[in-house]
Coordinates of C-alpha atoms and ligand atoms in Angstrom, one line a residue:
M16 CA 19.8 -25.2 225.3
E17 CA 19.2 -21.8 226.7
N18 CA 19.7 -22.7 230.4
K19 CA 22.7 -21.2 232.1
I20 CA 25.6 -23.6 232.4
E21 CA 26.8 -23.6 236.0
P22 CA 30.1 -24.9 237.3
C23 CA 29.9 -28.2 239.1
M24 CA 32.0 -31.1 240.3
T25 CA 31.0 -34.5 238.9
I26 CA 32.2 -37.3 241.1
I27 CA 32.2 -40.6 239.1
F28 CA 32.0 -43.7 241.3
G29 CA 33.5 -46.5 239.3
A30 CA 35.7 -44.4 237.1
T31 CA 37.9 -47.2 235.7
G32 CA 34.9 -49.1 234.4
D33 CA 33.5 -49.8 231.0
L34 CA 30.8 -47.2 231.1
M35 CA 33.2 -44.4 232.0
N36 CA 35.6 -45.4 229.2
R37 CA 33.1 -46.1 226.5
K38 CA 30.4 -43.5 227.1
L39 CA 31.1 -40.9 229.8
L40 CA 34.6 -39.8 228.8
P41 CA 33.7 -39.4 225.2
A42 CA 30.6 -37.5 226.3
F43 CA 32.6 -35.2 228.5
Y44 CA 35.0 -34.6 225.7
K45 CA 32.2 -33.7 223.3
L46 CA 30.7 -31.3 225.9
E47 CA 34.2 -29.7 226.3
F48 CA 34.5 -29.4 222.5
E49 CA 31.2 -27.7 222.3
N50 CA 32.0 -25.4 225.2
L51 CA 29.1 -26.9 227.2
L52 CA 31.2 -27.6 230.3
H53 CA 31.7 -24.6 232.5
K54 CA 35.4 -23.6 232.7
S55 CA 35.4 -24.1 236.4
S56 CA 33.7 -27.5 236.4
K57 CA 35.7 -30.5 237.6
I58 CA 35.5 -34.3 237.3
I59 CA 36.6 -36.4 240.2
A60 CA 37.3 -40.0 239.2
F61 CA 36.6 -42.3 242.2
A62 CA 38.1 -45.8 241.9
R63 CA 40.0 -48.3 243.9
K64 CA 43.4 -48.7 242.3
E65 CA 46.2 -46.5 243.4
K66 CA 47.2 -43.9 240.7
S67 CA 48.2 -40.3 240.3
N68 CA 46.1 -37.6 238.5
E69 CA 48.7 -37.7 235.7
Q70 CA 48.6 -41.5 235.3
F71 CA 44.8 -41.5 235.2
R72 CA 44.7 -38.6 232.7
K73 CA 47.1 -40.5 230.4
E74 CA 45.0 -43.7 230.6
V75 CA 41.7 -42.0 229.8
L76 CA 43.2 -40.1 226.9
K77 CA 43.9 -43.5 225.3
S78 CA 40.3 -44.7 225.9
T79 CA 38.8 -41.4 224.8
K80 CA 40.7 -41.6 221.6
K81 CA 39.4 -45.1 221.1
F82 CA 35.8 -44.5 221.8
S83 CA 35.1 -40.8 220.9
K84 CA 33.4 -40.2 217.6
L85 CA 35.4 -36.9 217.4
K86 CA 39.1 -36.8 216.6
I87 CA 40.8 -35.6 219.7
N88 CA 42.1 -32.1 219.5
D89 CA 45.1 -31.4 221.8
K90 CA 43.9 -28.1 223.0
V91 CA 40.4 -29.3 223.9
W92 CA 41.8 -32.4 225.6
K93 CA 44.2 -30.3 227.7
R94 CA 41.3 -28.2 228.8
L95 CA 39.3 -31.3 229.8
A96 CA 42.3 -33.2 231.3
N97 CA 43.0 -30.2 233.6
K98 CA 39.5 -30.7 235.0
I99 CA 40.0 -34.3 235.9
F100 CA 41.2 -35.4 239.3
Y101 CA 41.7 -39.0 240.5
H102 CA 40.6 -40.2 244.0
Q103 CA 41.6 -43.6 245.3
S104 CA 39.2 -45.4 247.6
E105 CA 37.0 -48.5 248.0
F106 CA 33.2 -47.8 248.0
Q107 CA 33.0 -49.5 251.5
D108 CA 35.8 -47.3 253.0
V109 CA 34.3 -44.5 255.2
K110 CA 37.7 -42.9 255.5
G111 CA 38.0 -42.8 251.7
F112 CA 34.9 -40.7 251.6
N113 CA 36.3 -38.5 254.3
R114 CA 39.4 -37.9 252.1
L115 CA 37.0 -37.3 249.2
K116 CA 35.4 -34.5 251.3
T117 CA 38.8 -32.9 251.8
L118 CA 39.5 -33.1 248.1
I119 CA 36.1 -31.6 247.2
K120 CA 36.7 -28.7 249.7
K121 CA 40.1 -28.1 248.2
I122 CA 38.9 -27.9 244.7
C123 CA 35.8 -26.1 245.7
T124 CA 37.6 -23.2 247.4
K125 CA 39.9 -22.8 244.4
S126 CA 37.2 -22.7 241.7
A127 CA 34.0 -21.9 243.6
A128 CA 32.5 -24.9 241.8
C129 CA 30.8 -26.3 244.9
N130 CA 27.8 -27.8 243.2
R131 CA 28.0 -31.6 243.1
V132 CA 26.9 -34.4 240.9
F133 CA 27.4 -37.9 242.4
Y134 CA 27.4 -40.2 239.4
L135 CA 27.0 -43.9 240.4
S136 CA 28.8 -45.7 237.5
A137 CA 29.3 -48.6 240.0
P138 CA 27.9 -52.1 240.3
P139 CA 24.3 -51.8 241.7
S140 CA 25.2 -53.9 244.7
F141 CA 27.2 -50.9 246.0
F142 CA 24.5 -48.2 245.4
E143 CA 23.3 -48.3 249.0
T144 CA 26.8 -48.4 250.5
I145 CA 27.8 -45.3 248.5
I146 CA 24.8 -43.4 249.6
A147 CA 25.3 -44.3 253.2
N148 CA 28.9 -43.2 253.1
L149 CA 28.0 -39.9 251.4
K150 CA 25.5 -39.3 254.1
K151 CA 27.9 -40.3 257.0
N152 CA 30.4 -37.8 255.7
D153 CA 27.9 -35.1 255.2
L154 CA 28.9 -34.9 251.6
T155 CA 25.3 -34.4 250.3
A156 CA 25.0 -31.0 252.0
S157 CA 27.0 -28.3 250.3
S158 CA 26.8 -24.6 249.7
G159 CA 25.6 -25.2 246.2
W160 CA 23.2 -27.9 244.8
S161 CA 23.8 -31.6 244.8
R162 CA 22.4 -34.2 242.5
I163 CA 22.7 -38.0 242.3
V164 CA 22.7 -40.1 239.1
F165 CA 21.8 -43.8 238.9
E166 CA 22.5 -46.1 236.0
K167 CA 20.3 -49.0 235.3
P168 CA 19.3 -51.4 236.8
F169 CA 17.3 -49.6 239.5
G170 CA 16.6 -52.7 241.6
H171 CA 15.9 -56.2 240.3
D172 CA 12.2 -56.3 241.2
L173 CA 9.7 -53.9 242.8
R174 CA 10.7 -54.8 246.3
S175 CA 14.4 -54.2 245.8
A176 CA 13.7 -51.0 243.8
K177 CA 11.5 -49.7 246.7
K178 CA 14.2 -50.5 249.2
L179 CA 16.8 -48.7 247.2
N180 CA 14.6 -45.7 246.7
E181 CA 13.9 -45.5 250.5
S182 CA 17.7 -45.5 251.1
I183 CA 18.2 -42.7 248.5
K184 CA 15.3 -40.7 250.0
K185 CA 17.1 -40.5 253.4
A186 CA 19.8 -38.4 251.7
F187 CA 18.2 -36.9 248.5
K188 CA 14.9 -35.5 247.4
E189 CA 13.2 -36.7 244.2
K190 CA 14.1 -33.5 242.4
Q191 CA 17.8 -34.3 243.1
I192 CA 17.6 -37.9 241.7
Y193 CA 18.5 -38.6 238.1
R194 CA 17.7 -42.2 237.0
I195 CA 19.3 -42.7 233.6
D196 CA 17.6 -44.5 230.7
H197 CA 20.0 -43.6 227.9
Y198 CA 17.4 -44.6 225.3
V199 CA 15.3 -41.6 226.2
G200 CA 18.4 -39.4 225.5
K201 CA 18.5 -40.6 221.9
E202 CA 17.5 -37.9 219.3
L203 CA 14.9 -40.0 217.5
V204 CA 13.2 -41.0 220.8
Q205 CA 12.9 -37.3 221.7
N206 CA 11.7 -36.7 218.2
L207 CA 8.6 -38.9 218.9
L208 CA 6.8 -36.1 220.7
V209 CA 7.5 -33.6 217.9
L210 CA 6.4 -36.2 215.3
R211 CA 3.2 -36.9 217.1
F212 CA 2.1 -33.5 218.4
A213 CA 3.7 -31.0 216.1
N214 CA 2.4 -32.5 212.8
S215 CA -1.2 -32.1 211.7
I216 CA -0.8 -35.1 209.4
F217 CA 0.0 -37.6 212.2
E218 CA -1.7 -36.3 215.3
P219 CA -5.3 -36.9 214.2
V220 CA -4.6 -40.5 213.1
W221 CA -2.6 -41.6 216.2
N222 CA -5.4 -43.7 217.8
K223 CA -7.4 -46.9 217.7
K224 CA -9.5 -45.6 214.8
Y225 CA -6.6 -45.6 212.3
I226 CA -3.8 -47.7 213.9
D227 CA -4.0 -51.4 213.7
H228 CA -1.1 -52.2 216.0
V229 CA 2.4 -51.1 217.1
Q230 CA 5.5 -53.2 216.8
I231 CA 8.7 -52.3 218.7
T232 CA 11.9 -54.2 217.9
V233 CA 15.2 -53.7 219.8
A234 CA 17.6 -56.3 218.3
E235 CA 21.3 -56.8 219.0
E236 CA 23.7 -58.8 216.9
L237 CA 26.2 -59.2 219.8
G238 CA 25.9 -61.8 222.6
I239 CA 26.4 -61.0 226.2
G240 CA 30.2 -60.6 225.9
T241 CA 31.9 -60.2 229.3
R242 CA 28.7 -59.1 231.2
G243 CA 27.7 -62.7 232.1
N244 CA 27.6 -62.1 235.8
Y245 CA 25.1 -59.3 235.5
Y246 CA 23.1 -60.7 232.6
D247 CA 22.5 -64.1 233.9
K248 CA 20.7 -62.6 237.0
F249 CA 18.6 -60.3 234.8
G250 CA 17.9 -61.5 231.3
A251 CA 16.2 -59.7 228.4
L252 CA 13.0 -58.8 230.2
K253 CA 14.7 -56.9 233.1
D254 CA 17.6 -55.7 231.1
M255 CA 15.6 -54.2 228.2
V256 CA 11.8 -54.3 228.7
Q257 CA 11.6 -53.0 232.2
N258 CA 13.3 -49.8 231.2
H259 CA 14.1 -49.0 227.6
M260 CA 11.2 -50.7 225.9
L261 CA 8.5 -49.5 228.3
Q262 CA 9.9 -46.0 227.9
L263 CA 9.4 -46.4 224.1
V264 CA 5.8 -47.7 224.7
A265 CA 5.1 -44.8 227.0
L266 CA 6.3 -42.1 224.5
T267 CA 4.5 -43.7 221.6
A268 CA 1.2 -44.1 223.5
M269 CA 1.1 -41.1 225.9
E270 CA -1.4 -38.2 225.7
P271 CA 0.0 -34.7 225.0
P272 CA 1.4 -33.2 228.2
V273 CA 0.1 -29.9 229.5
R274 CA 3.6 -28.4 229.1
L275 CA 7.0 -29.8 227.9
D276 CA 8.4 -29.9 231.3
A277 CA 9.7 -32.7 233.4
Y278 CA 6.7 -33.0 235.7
D279 CA 4.0 -33.0 233.0
L280 CA 5.8 -35.2 230.6
R281 CA 6.6 -37.8 233.2
E282 CA 3.1 -37.7 234.5
E283 CA 1.7 -38.6 231.0
K284 CA 4.2 -41.4 230.6
V285 CA 3.2 -43.0 234.0
K286 CA -0.4 -42.9 233.0
V287 CA 0.4 -45.2 230.0
L288 CA 2.1 -47.7 232.3
R289 CA -0.8 -47.6 234.7
S290 CA -3.1 -48.4 231.7
I291 CA -1.2 -51.5 230.6
E292 CA -3.3 -54.5 231.4
Q293 CA -1.6 -56.5 234.1
F294 CA -0.5 -60.0 233.2
T295 CA -2.4 -62.9 234.8
L296 CA -0.8 -66.4 234.8
K297 CA -2.8 -67.3 231.8
D298 CA -1.8 -64.1 229.9
V299 CA 1.9 -64.9 230.5
K300 CA 1.4 -68.2 228.8
N301 CA -0.5 -66.6 225.9
R302 CA 1.1 -63.3 225.5
T303 CA 4.8 -63.7 226.3
V304 CA 7.7 -65.7 224.8
R305 CA 11.1 -66.2 226.3
S306 CA 14.0 -67.9 224.6
Q307 CA 17.8 -68.3 224.8
Y308 CA 20.3 -68.4 222.0
G309 CA 21.9 -71.6 221.0
A310 CA 25.3 -72.2 219.3
G311 CA 25.5 -71.2 215.6
E312 CA 27.2 -69.1 213.0
I313 CA 27.2 -65.4 212.5
N314 CA 29.0 -64.0 209.4
G315 CA 30.8 -67.3 208.9
K316 CA 32.0 -67.3 212.5
R317 CA 31.1 -70.0 215.1
V318 CA 29.4 -68.5 218.2
N319 CA 28.8 -70.2 221.5
A320 CA 25.5 -71.1 222.9
Y321 CA 24.5 -68.8 225.8
R322 CA 25.0 -71.5 228.3
N323 CA 28.6 -71.9 227.1
E324 CA 29.4 -68.2 227.4
E325 CA 31.9 -66.9 230.0
K326 CA 30.5 -66.7 233.6
I327 CA 27.2 -68.4 232.7
D328 CA 25.7 -71.3 234.5
K329 CA 25.6 -74.3 232.2
K330 CA 22.0 -74.9 233.2
S331 CA 20.9 -71.3 233.0
N332 CA 17.3 -70.7 232.3
T333 CA 17.8 -67.0 231.7
E334 CA 16.1 -65.6 228.6
T335 CA 18.2 -63.7 226.0
F336 CA 15.1 -63.0 223.9
V337 CA 11.6 -61.9 224.9
A338 CA 8.5 -61.1 222.9
L339 CA 5.3 -59.7 224.5
K340 CA 1.9 -58.5 223.5
L341 CA 0.8 -55.6 225.6
N342 CA -2.7 -54.3 225.8
I343 CA -3.2 -50.6 226.8
N344 CA -6.6 -50.2 228.3
N345 CA -7.4 -46.6 227.8
W346 CA -9.6 -44.5 225.5
R347 CA -6.9 -44.1 222.8
W348 CA -5.6 -47.6 222.6
E349 CA -8.3 -50.0 223.7
G350 CA -8.1 -53.1 221.4
I351 CA -4.8 -52.0 219.7
P352 CA -2.0 -54.4 220.7
F353 CA 1.6 -53.3 221.2
Y354 CA 4.0 -56.2 220.2
L355 CA 7.5 -55.9 221.7
R356 CA 10.5 -58.1 220.9
T357 CA 14.1 -57.8 222.0
G358 CA 17.0 -60.1 222.0
K359 CA 20.7 -60.8 221.6
R360 CA 22.5 -62.6 218.8
L361 CA 19.7 -61.6 216.4
K362 CA 20.0 -61.0 212.6
E363 CA 21.1 -57.4 213.0
R364 CA 21.5 -54.5 215.4
V365 CA 18.4 -52.4 215.0
A366 CA 15.9 -50.5 217.1
E367 CA 12.6 -49.5 215.5
I368 CA 9.1 -48.5 216.4
N369 CA 6.7 -49.5 213.7
I370 CA 3.2 -47.9 213.6
V371 CA 1.1 -50.1 211.4
F372 CA -2.1 -48.5 210.1
K373 CA -5.4 -50.2 209.3
Q374 CA -5.9 -51.1 205.6
N375 CA -8.1 -48.7 203.8
H376 CA -10.7 -51.0 202.2
S377 CA -12.3 -49.7 199.0
V378 CA -14.1 -51.2 196.1
L379 CA -11.6 -49.5 193.8
F380 CA -8.4 -51.0 195.0
D381 CA -9.1 -54.0 197.3
E382 CA -8.2 -56.4 194.5
Y383 CA -4.8 -54.6 193.9
V384 CA -3.7 -54.1 197.4
K385 CA -4.3 -57.7 198.6
H386 CA -0.6 -58.5 198.5
T387 CA 0.8 -55.2 199.6
E388 CA 1.8 -54.3 203.2
P389 CA -0.3 -51.8 205.1
N390 CA 0.7 -48.1 205.6
M391 CA 3.4 -47.8 208.2
L392 CA 5.3 -45.1 209.9
I393 CA 8.7 -46.4 211.1
V394 CA 10.8 -44.6 213.6
R395 CA 14.3 -45.9 213.3
I396 CA 16.2 -45.2 216.5
Q397 CA 19.4 -47.0 215.5
P398 CA 21.6 -47.6 213.7
E399 CA 20.7 -45.1 210.9
E400 CA 18.4 -42.6 212.7
G401 CA 15.4 -41.6 210.7
I402 CA 11.7 -41.8 210.0
S403 CA 10.1 -43.7 207.1
L404 CA 6.6 -43.5 205.8
Q405 CA 5.4 -46.5 203.8
F406 CA 2.4 -46.2 201.5
S407 CA 1.0 -47.8 198.4
A408 CA 1.8 -46.5 194.8
K409 CA 1.1 -47.5 191.3
V410 CA 4.0 -49.3 189.6
P411 CA 4.6 -47.6 186.2
G412 CA 3.1 -49.3 183.2
K413 CA -0.2 -50.0 181.5
K414 CA -1.5 -52.4 184.1
M415 CA -2.8 -51.4 187.5
I416 CA -0.2 -52.9 189.8
V417 CA 0.1 -51.5 193.3
D418 CA 3.2 -51.9 195.4
N419 CA 4.7 -50.4 198.7
V420 CA 7.0 -47.4 198.5
R421 CA 8.8 -45.6 201.3
M422 CA 9.7 -42.0 201.9
D423 CA 12.7 -41.8 204.1
F424 CA 13.8 -38.9 206.4
C425 CA 17.5 -39.3 207.2
H426 CA 18.3 -37.5 210.5
E427 CA 22.0 -37.2 209.9
C428 CA 21.7 -36.2 206.2
R429 CA 19.5 -33.3 207.2
F430 CA 21.0 -32.2 210.5
G431 CA 24.6 -33.5 210.3
P432 CA 26.4 -36.0 212.4
N433 CA 27.2 -33.7 215.3
S434 CA 24.1 -33.5 217.4
L435 CA 24.7 -34.5 221.0
D436 CA 24.3 -38.2 221.5
A437 CA 22.4 -39.8 224.4
Y438 CA 25.1 -39.5 227.1
E439 CA 26.2 -36.1 226.0
R440 CA 22.7 -34.8 226.3
L441 CA 22.0 -36.5 229.6
L442 CA 25.2 -35.3 231.2
Y443 CA 24.4 -31.8 230.0
D444 CA 20.8 -32.0 231.3
I445 CA 22.1 -33.1 234.8
T446 CA 24.3 -30.0 235.0
I447 CA 21.5 -27.7 234.1
G448 CA 19.0 -29.5 236.4
D449 CA 16.6 -30.7 233.8
Q450 CA 14.9 -34.0 234.7
T451 CA 12.7 -34.3 231.7
L452 CA 14.7 -37.1 230.1
F453 CA 15.1 -39.0 233.4
T454 CA 12.9 -41.7 234.9
S455 CA 10.7 -40.7 237.8
W456 CA 10.2 -43.0 240.7
D457 CA 6.5 -43.6 239.6
M458 CA 7.8 -44.9 236.3
V459 CA 10.2 -47.3 237.9
E460 CA 7.5 -48.5 240.3
H461 CA 4.9 -49.2 237.6
S462 CA 7.3 -50.8 235.2
W463 CA 8.5 -53.3 237.9
K464 CA 4.8 -54.0 238.7
I465 CA 4.3 -55.1 235.0
V466 CA 7.6 -57.1 234.9
D467 CA 7.2 -58.8 238.3
K468 CA 4.0 -60.4 237.2
I469 CA 5.8 -62.0 234.2
T470 CA 8.8 -63.1 236.1
K471 CA 6.7 -64.7 238.8
A472 CA 4.8 -66.8 236.2
W473 CA 8.1 -67.7 234.5
R474 CA 9.5 -69.3 237.6
H475 CA 8.2 -72.6 236.4
G476 CA 8.9 -73.9 233.0
K477 CA 11.9 -73.6 230.7
V478 CA 13.2 -71.2 228.0
S479 CA 13.1 -72.4 224.4
N480 CA 16.1 -72.1 222.1
Y481 CA 16.7 -70.0 219.0
N482 CA 19.4 -69.8 216.3
P483 CA 21.8 -66.9 216.3
D484 CA 21.5 -64.8 213.2
S485 CA 17.7 -65.2 213.2
W486 CA 14.8 -63.0 214.3
G487 CA 14.2 -65.2 217.4
P488 CA 12.3 -68.4 218.1
K489 CA 9.2 -69.6 216.1
E490 CA 7.1 -69.0 219.2
A491 CA 7.6 -65.2 218.7
D492 CA 6.2 -65.5 215.2
K493 CA 3.2 -67.5 216.5
L494 CA 2.6 -64.9 219.2
I495 CA 1.7 -62.3 216.6
E496 CA 0.4 -64.7 213.8
K497 CA -2.4 -66.0 216.0
D498 CA -3.8 -62.5 215.8
G499 CA -3.6 -62.5 212.0
R500 CA -0.6 -60.3 211.9
R501 CA 3.2 -60.7 211.4
W502 CA 6.5 -59.1 212.3
Y503 CA 7.8 -56.8 209.6
K504 CA 11.4 -57.3 208.9
P505 CA 13.4 -54.1 209.6
Q506 CA 14.6 -52.7 206.2
K507 CA 17.7 -50.7 205.6
P508 CA 16.5 -47.2 204.7
S509 CA 17.5 -45.8 201.3
Y510 CA 19.8 -43.3 202.9
S511 CA 21.9 -45.8 204.7
E512 CA 24.5 -45.9 201.9
L513 CA 24.7 -42.1 202.0
L514 CA 25.9 -42.1 205.6
Q515 CA 29.6 -42.2 205.9
N516 CA 30.9 -45.1 207.9
D517 CA 33.6 -43.1 209.5
S518 CA 32.0 -40.0 211.2
K519 CA 35.4 -38.9 212.7
Q520 CA 36.1 -35.2 211.9
Ligands
LIG24 N1 28.8 -50.7 230.6 C1 27.6 -50.4 230.1 O1 27.5 -50.4 228.8 C2 26.4 -50.1 230.9 C3 25.2 -49.9 230.3 C4 24.1 -49.5 231.1 C5 24.3 -49.5 232.5 N2 25.5 -49.7 233.0 C6 25.6 -49.6 234.5 O2 26.6 -48.7 234.8 C7 27.3 -49.1 236.0 C8 28.7 -49.4 235.7 O3 28.9 -50.4 234.7 P1 30.3 -50.8 234.1 O4 30.0 -51.6 233.0 O5 31.1 -49.6 233.9 O6 30.9 -51.7 235.3 P2 32.4 -52.2 235.4 O7 33.1 -52.1 234.1 O8 32.4 -53.4 236.2 O9 33.0 -51.0 236.4 C9 32.8 -51.0 237.7 C10 33.6 -49.9 238.4 O10 33.4 -50.0 239.8 C11 34.7 -50.1 240.4 N3 34.6 -50.9 241.6 C12 34.0 -52.1 241.8 N4 34.0 -52.5 243.1 C13 34.6 -51.5 243.7 C14 34.8 -51.2 245.1 N5 34.5 -52.1 246.0 N6 35.4 -50.0 245.5 C15 35.7 -49.1 244.5 N7 35.5 -49.3 243.2 C16 34.9 -50.5 242.8 C17 35.6 -50.8 239.4 O11 36.9 -50.7 239.7 P3 38.1 -51.7 239.2 O12 38.4 -51.3 237.8 O13 39.1 -51.5 240.2 O14 37.4 -53.1 239.2 C18 35.1 -50.1 238.1 O15 35.7 -48.8 238.1 C19 26.5 -50.4 236.5 O16 25.5 -50.0 237.3 C20 25.9 -50.9 235.2 O17 24.8 -51.7 235.5 C21 26.5 -50.1 232.3

């Protein structure tokens, strides 16, 4: 983190929303705590309800206390609260943006913090309106730099993503645009490159010669909660695969970049997406599974079927689970499938990348390893971040019995609980102008190309059903079993008990 921290004004559009309360405010607090916010930086909270600065600061203190992993220290909070200003306006109100300009000018002359970050924590249907109003009021031009930040989803298909991108380009250049994929901000995801390219024991075996296949699981225990309006239009494929899961595929499969900078890294990731075999209609039938959770029980509590959730159409055909088999047609991965699965209301909350190695056949041990699992390298992204290596070992005793054992690296045990989490890291990177962890337009374009082919084929036919508290529908098992493989159940690593439940300091 050697880049110079510059003062800037972050204008949050949609500052009374869920994301601001749960993620952004705790992240700003952590940055303030770590002295990673410049003393002259400011946060302008743009939202539509009438309230004073004081009232807003009081409200966000409450939510920051609730959602921050850190215990709130009065002195640090006071420093942060003094940086926060509230601005009332509707996104559609041109005059409201004019008043915003006046406020920015006022704060800017006082503190010289004229650099601007426009953070769109707003419903995506307002993205283009906000950009147009920023432009109409000449807010994008300033004496310092200006940057704009987008949350997912970036469009709902390739066409809408292109249209949105064209609107943005009228006001901002690509180097000013920060498209967030918070998965990429997670420590263990960033660790993938170090794991792969800084270790002589892994780099030489990371290819089709030694790897049998890759499994990526992103499972959630929760249902869709109050996000029904959004979720029913998107579903698991667009909500999870188009962005987070394809980012994980790209980082796992990419070639080493020339340098560790934004341009080179993003170039290599795009090449992976370009190498993914496009789905034909027949492939969609054979290589994809979509399903929706039914009613059931989780931890002894009844849970609704998806179709009976709040704001969901009773006849909805939206998938809450998806499993895919991807083929990457390049030199390194030809013939090595990547199996992806993600869903809601599954057995447990877990995100893992599982690199499954080919079995080492030998006359000596073939008989003894028949029932063991293959060697695996498991990158556990959440909940307990770490890396596990599974290999075969002899069970103590006179007989030759071979079993699987695991060596676990626990990220938090080694480095402590206080590393920056995804949003903290991403907010910091925006202020120092580092786009490495953000999604480039090319990446968005190619991921929608892959996803659009699937959604087009899915227009006909119906989703299947799966039981909550399971690992998804039977069809997902069949998808991988027809290749003579199976999903490996995520296992709690040995260190999970060591980790304190309450990481508040
Ligand atoms: N929440 C998450 O975990 C999450 C995760 C990933 C991505 N995202 C993305 O982040 C963005 C924000 O999500 P969110 O969950 O925070 O949404 P949200 O809870 O619905 O909040 C939306 C915000 O926009 C404001 N707003 C809505 N219409 C407005 C208008 N016409 N004029 C002015 N303000 C208006 C709302 O104000 P009121 O309070 O007055 O309604 C609220 O502050 C979305 O793009 C979403 O897709 C969210």
